[in-house]
CSV table of C-alpha atoms in Angstrom, one decimal:
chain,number,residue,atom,x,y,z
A,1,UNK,CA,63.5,-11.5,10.2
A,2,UNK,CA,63.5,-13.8,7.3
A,3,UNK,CA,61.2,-16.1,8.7
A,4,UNK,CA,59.0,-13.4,10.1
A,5,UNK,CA,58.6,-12.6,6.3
A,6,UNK,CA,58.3,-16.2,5.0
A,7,UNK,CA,55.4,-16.6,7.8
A,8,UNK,CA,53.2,-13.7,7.0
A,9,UNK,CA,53.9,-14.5,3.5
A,10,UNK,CA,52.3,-17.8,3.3
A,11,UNK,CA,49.2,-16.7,5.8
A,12,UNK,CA,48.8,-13.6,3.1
A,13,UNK,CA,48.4,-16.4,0.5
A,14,UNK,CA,46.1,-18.8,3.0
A,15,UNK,CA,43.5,-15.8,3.2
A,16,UNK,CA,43.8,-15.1,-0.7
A,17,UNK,CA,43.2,-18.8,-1.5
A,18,UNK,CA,40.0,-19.1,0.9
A,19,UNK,CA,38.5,-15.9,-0.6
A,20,UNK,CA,38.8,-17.4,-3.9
A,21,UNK,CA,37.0,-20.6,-2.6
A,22,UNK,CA,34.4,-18.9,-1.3
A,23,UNK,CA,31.2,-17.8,-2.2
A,24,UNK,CA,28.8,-15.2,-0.9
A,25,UNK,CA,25.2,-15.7,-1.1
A,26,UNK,CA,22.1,-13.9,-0.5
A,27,UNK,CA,18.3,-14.4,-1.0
A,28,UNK,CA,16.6,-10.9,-0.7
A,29,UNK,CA,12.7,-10.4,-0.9
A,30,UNK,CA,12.8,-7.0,-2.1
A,31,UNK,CA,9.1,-5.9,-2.1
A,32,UNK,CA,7.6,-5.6,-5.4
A,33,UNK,CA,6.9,-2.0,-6.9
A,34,UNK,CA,3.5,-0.7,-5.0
A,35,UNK,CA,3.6,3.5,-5.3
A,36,UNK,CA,0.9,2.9,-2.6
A,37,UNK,CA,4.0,1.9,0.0
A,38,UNK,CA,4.4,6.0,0.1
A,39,UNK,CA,8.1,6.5,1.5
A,40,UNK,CA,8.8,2.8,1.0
A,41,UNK,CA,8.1,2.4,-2.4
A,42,UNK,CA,10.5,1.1,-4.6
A,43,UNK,CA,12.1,4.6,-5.9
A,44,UNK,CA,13.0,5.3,-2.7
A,45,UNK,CA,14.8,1.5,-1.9
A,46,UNK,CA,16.0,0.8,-5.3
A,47,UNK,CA,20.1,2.1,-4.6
A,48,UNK,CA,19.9,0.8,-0.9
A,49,UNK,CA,19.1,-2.7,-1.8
A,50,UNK,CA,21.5,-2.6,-4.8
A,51,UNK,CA,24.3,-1.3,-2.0
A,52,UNK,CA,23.6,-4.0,0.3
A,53,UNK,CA,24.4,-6.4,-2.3
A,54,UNK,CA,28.0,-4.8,-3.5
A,55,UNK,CA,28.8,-3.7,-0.2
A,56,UNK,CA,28.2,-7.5,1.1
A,57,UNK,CA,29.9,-8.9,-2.1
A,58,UNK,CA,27.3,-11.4,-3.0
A,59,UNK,CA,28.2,-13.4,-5.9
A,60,UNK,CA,24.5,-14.9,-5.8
A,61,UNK,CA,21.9,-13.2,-5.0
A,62,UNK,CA,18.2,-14.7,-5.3
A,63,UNK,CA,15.2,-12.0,-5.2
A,64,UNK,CA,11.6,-12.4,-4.8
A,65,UNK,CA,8.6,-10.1,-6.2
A,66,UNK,CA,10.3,-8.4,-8.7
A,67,UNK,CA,8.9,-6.9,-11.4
A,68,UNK,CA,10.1,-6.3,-14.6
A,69,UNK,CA,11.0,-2.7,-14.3
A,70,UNK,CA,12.7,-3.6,-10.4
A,71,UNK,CA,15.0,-6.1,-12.7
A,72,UNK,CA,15.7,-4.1,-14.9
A,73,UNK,CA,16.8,-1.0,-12.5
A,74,UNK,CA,19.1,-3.3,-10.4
A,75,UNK,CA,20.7,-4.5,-13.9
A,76,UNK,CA,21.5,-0.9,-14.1
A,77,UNK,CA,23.0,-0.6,-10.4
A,78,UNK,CA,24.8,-4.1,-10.7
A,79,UNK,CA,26.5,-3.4,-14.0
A,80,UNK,CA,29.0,-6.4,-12.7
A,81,UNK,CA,26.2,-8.3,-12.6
A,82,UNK,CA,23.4,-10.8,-15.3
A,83,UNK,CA,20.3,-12.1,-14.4
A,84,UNK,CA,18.6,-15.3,-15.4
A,85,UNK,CA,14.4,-15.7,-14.7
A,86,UNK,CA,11.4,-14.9,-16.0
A,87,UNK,CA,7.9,-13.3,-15.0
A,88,UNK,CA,5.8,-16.1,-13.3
A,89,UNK,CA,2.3,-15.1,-14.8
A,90,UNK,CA,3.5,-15.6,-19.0
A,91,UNK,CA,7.0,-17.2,-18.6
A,92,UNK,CA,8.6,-13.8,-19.9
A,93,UNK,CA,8.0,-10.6,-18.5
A,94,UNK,CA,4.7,-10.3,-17.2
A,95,UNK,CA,4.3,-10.8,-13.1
A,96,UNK,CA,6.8,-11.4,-10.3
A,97,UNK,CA,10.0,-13.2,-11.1
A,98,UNK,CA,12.1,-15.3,-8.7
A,99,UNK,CA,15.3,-14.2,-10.7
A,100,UNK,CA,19.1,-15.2,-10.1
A,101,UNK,CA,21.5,-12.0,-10.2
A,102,UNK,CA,25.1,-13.3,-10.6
A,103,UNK,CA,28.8,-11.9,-10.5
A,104,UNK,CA,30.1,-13.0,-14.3
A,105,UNK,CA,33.5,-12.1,-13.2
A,106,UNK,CA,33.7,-14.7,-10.8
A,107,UNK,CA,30.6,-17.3,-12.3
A,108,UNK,CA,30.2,-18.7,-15.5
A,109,UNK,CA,26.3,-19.6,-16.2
A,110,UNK,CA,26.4,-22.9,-18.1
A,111,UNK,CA,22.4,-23.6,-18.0
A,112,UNK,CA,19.0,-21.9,-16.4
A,113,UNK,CA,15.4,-22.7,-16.4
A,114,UNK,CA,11.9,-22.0,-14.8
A,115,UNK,CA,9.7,-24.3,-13.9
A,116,UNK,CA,5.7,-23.5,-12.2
A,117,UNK,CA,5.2,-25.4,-8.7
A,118,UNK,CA,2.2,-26.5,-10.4
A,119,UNK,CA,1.1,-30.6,-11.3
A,120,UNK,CA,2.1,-29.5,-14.6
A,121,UNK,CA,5.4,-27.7,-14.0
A,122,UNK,CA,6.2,-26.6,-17.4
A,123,UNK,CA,2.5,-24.2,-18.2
A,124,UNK,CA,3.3,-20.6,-17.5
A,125,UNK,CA,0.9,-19.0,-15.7
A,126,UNK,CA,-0.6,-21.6,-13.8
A,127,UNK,CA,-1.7,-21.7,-10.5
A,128,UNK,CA,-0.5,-24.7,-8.2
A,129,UNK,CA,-3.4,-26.7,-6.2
A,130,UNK,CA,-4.8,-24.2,-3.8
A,131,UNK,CA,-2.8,-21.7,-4.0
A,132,UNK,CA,-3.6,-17.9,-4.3
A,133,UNK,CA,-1.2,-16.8,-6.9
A,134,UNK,CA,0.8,-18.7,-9.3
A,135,UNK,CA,4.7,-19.3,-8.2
A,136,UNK,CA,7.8,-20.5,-9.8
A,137,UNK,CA,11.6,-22.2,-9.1
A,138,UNK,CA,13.9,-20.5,-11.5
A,139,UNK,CA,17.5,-22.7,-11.9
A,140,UNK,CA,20.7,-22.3,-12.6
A,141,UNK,CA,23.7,-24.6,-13.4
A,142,UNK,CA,27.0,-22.4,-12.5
A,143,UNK,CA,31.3,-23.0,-13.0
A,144,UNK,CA,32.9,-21.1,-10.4
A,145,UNK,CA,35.4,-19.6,-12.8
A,146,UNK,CA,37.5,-19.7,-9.7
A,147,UNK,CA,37.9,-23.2,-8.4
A,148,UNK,CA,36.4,-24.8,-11.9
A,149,UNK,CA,33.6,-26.5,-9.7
A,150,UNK,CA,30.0,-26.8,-11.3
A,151,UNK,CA,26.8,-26.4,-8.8
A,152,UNK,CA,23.7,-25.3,-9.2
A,153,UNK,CA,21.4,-22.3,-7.5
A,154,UNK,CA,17.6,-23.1,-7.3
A,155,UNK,CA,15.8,-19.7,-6.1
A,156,UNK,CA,11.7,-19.5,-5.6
A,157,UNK,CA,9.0,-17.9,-3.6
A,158,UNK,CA,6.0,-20.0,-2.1
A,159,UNK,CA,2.6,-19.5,-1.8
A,160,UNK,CA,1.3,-17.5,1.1
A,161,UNK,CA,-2.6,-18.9,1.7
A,162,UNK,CA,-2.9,-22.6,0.0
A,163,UNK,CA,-2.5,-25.2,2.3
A,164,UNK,CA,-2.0,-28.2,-0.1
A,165,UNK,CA,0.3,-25.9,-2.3
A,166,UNK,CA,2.9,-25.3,0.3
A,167,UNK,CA,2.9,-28.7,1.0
A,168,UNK,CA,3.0,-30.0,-2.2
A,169,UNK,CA,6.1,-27.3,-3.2
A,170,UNK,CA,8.0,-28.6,-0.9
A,171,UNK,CA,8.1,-31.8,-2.2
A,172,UNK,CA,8.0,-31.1,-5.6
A,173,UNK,CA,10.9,-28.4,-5.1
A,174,UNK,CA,12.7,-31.5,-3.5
A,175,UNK,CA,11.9,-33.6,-6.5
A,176,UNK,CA,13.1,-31.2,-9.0
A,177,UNK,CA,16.3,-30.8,-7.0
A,178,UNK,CA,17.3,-33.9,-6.9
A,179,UNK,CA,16.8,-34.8,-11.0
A,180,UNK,CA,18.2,-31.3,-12.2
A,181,UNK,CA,21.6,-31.3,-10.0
A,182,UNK,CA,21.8,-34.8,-9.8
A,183,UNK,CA,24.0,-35.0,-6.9
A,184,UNK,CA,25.9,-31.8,-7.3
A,185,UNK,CA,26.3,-29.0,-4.7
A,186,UNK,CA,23.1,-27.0,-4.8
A,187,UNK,CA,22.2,-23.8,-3.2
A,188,UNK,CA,18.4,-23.2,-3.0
A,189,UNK,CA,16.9,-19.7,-1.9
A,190,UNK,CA,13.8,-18.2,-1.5
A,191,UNK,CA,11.0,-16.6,0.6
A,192,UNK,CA,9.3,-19.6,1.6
A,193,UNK,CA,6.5,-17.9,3.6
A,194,UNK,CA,6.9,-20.4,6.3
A,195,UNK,CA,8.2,-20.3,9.7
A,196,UNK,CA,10.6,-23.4,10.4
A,197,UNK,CA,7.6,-25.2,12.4
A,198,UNK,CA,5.3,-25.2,9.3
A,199,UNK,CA,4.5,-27.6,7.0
A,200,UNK,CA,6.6,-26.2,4.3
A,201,UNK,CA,9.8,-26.4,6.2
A,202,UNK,CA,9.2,-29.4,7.7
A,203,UNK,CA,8.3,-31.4,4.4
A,204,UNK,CA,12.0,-29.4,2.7
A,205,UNK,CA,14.0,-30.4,5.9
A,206,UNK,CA,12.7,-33.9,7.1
A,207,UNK,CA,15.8,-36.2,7.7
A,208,UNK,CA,13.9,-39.0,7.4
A,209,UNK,CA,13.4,-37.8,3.5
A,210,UNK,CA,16.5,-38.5,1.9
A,211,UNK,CA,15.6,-35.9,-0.5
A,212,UNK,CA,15.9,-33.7,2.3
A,213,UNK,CA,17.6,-30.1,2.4
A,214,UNK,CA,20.0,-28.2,5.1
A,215,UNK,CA,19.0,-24.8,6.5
A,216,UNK,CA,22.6,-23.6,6.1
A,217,UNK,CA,22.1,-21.6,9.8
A,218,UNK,CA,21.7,-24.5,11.2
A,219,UNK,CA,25.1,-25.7,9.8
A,220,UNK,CA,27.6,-22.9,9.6
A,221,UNK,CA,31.0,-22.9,11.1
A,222,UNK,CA,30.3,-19.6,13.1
A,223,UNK,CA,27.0,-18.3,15.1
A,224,UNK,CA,24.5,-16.7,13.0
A,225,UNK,CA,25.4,-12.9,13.4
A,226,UNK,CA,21.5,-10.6,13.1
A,227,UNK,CA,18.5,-10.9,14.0
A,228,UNK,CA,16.7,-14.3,13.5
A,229,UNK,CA,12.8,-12.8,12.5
A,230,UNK,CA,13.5,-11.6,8.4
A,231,UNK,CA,10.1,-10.0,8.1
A,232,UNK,CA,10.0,-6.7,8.6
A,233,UNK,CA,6.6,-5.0,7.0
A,234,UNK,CA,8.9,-2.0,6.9
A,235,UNK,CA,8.4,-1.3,10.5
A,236,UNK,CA,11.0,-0.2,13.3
A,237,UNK,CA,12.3,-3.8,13.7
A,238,UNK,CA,11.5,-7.6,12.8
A,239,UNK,CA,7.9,-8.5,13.2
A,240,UNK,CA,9.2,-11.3,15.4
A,241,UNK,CA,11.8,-14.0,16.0
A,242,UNK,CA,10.5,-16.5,13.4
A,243,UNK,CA,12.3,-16.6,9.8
A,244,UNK,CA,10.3,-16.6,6.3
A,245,UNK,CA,13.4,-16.5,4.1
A,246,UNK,CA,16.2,-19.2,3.5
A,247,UNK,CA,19.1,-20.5,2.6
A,248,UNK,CA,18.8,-24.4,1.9
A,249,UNK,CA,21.8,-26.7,1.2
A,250,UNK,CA,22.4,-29.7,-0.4
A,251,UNK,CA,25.3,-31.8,-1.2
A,252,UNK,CA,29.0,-30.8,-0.7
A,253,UNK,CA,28.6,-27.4,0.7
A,254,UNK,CA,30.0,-26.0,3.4
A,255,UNK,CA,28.8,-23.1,5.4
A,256,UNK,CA,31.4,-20.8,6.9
A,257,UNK,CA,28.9,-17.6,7.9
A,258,UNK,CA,24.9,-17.2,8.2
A,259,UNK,CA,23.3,-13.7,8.5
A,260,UNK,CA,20.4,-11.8,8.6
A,261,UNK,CA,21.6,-8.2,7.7
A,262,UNK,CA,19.4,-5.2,9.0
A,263,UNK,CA,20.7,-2.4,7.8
A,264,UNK,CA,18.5,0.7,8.2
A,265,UNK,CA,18.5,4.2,6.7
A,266,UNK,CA,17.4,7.0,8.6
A,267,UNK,CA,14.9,4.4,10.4
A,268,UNK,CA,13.8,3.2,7.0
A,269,UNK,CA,14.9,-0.2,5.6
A,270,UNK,CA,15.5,-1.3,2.1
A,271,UNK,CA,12.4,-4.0,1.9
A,272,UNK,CA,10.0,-5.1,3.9
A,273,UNK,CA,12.2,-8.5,4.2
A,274,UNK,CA,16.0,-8.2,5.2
A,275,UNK,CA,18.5,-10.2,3.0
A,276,UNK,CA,19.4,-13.5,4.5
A,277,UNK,CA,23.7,-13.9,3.5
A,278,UNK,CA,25.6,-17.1,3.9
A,279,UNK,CA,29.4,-17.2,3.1
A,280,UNK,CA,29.5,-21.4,1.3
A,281,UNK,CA,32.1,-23.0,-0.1
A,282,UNK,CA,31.9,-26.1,-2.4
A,283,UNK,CA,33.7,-29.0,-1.0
């Protein structure tokens, strides 16, 4: 009996220790605020994408197209939760942001930044190359307050139409990576607009780079669990078995879980993107 005890004891304190090692992540596209999206607009989606994200316990969660009012409502949802980022078109609140939502009771924020994926990366505003629109990496430096490790979280959203700005992003997002974390874990997110066979994805994940990035599906310990498509266009299901959205690592990080989650409502979905989730732990 005693060693009955003893044994569940210590596999009790084995599944405590990994939960405190690990770390849920999520990038979410979560549509940005269009009244002309009828039952889909964003009054209607605003609790279900902040429930996805408590009820999936993300500690990290990178977003895409939000607007300064849809940052400012999920603040109020995630009350747990801070935000670093800025608006992409003035560097404050005007535009879309590619903001970082984080847990503070279980991360500690040491550092954040935005740069443009422009030639000049530091002018707000600008437009990169070709592309239609301009776009942005916001950065953070994180200490798990958990473990006491230090990585970093890169989150962005690239352009949809400019050739030679997709192309050049992913370089210049590999680039960046490299002389901000310096050889540190790093987690980058984002809605890359690019199915894995284009450019985009082939420049980020290119072996032969040693720059290169991880798709973290590609990597985790346990078969991706969803569908594989992550665009949804607020339809009946995904638009088709290609992903746009990502979780990149690089690094010291493993990947324990990789999901797309699909939740619906009454038929409806919270964006026109599902949330890509990994579960990671720093090595």
């Amino acid at each position: 009996m005693k060693k009955n005890i003893l044994f569940f004891t210590l596999v009790f304190f084995i599944v405590q220790l990994h939960a405190q090692t690990e770390l849920n992540i999520m990038t979410f596209n979560i549509r940005y605020n269009n009244p002309g999206d009828s039952l889909d607009a964003w009054p209607h989606r605003k609790d279900k994408v902040a429930s996805q994200v408590l009820f999936h316990h993300a500690h990290l969660i990178g977003i895409q197209e939000a607007l300064h009012d849809q940052v400012q409502d999920l603040q109020a949802r995630l009350p747990r939760y801070k935000f670093t980022g800025v608006g992409r078109a003035d560097g404050k609140e005007k535009g879309e942001y590619a903001a970082i939502f984080y847990d503070t009771a279980r991360l500690q924020l040491l550092q954040s930044a935005t740069f443009w994926l422009a030639e000049k990366t530091d002018v707000p505003g600008l437009k990169g190359w070709d592309a239609a629109i301009e776009r942005v990496v916001t950065w953070a430096k994180f200490r798990d307050r958990s473990t006491k490790k230090i990585f970093y979280h890169f989150n962005t959203h690239f352009d949809h139409i400019g050739r030679i700005a997709r192309r050049e992003s992913g370089s210049l997002l590999l680039q960046k990576v490299q002389s901000i974390a310096a050889g540190a874990p790093a987690i980058i997110t984002g809605d890359f607009n690019a199915h894995p066979d284009d450019e985009p994805i082939r420049v980020i994940v290119d072996k032969s780079n040693p720059l290169h990035l991880t798709d973290s599906k590609e990597i985790a310990a346990t078969p991706h669990y969803g569908p594989t498509g992550t665009f949804n266009a607020f339809r009946s299901r995904e638009i088709n078995d290609q992903p746009i959205d990502y979780i990149f690592i690089k690094n010291a990080v493993e990947v324990l879980q990789h999901a797309t989650l699909s939740q619906s409502w009454q038929g409806r979905f919270s964006s026109d993107h599902f949330p890509v989730f990994a579960a990671i732990r720093i090595k």
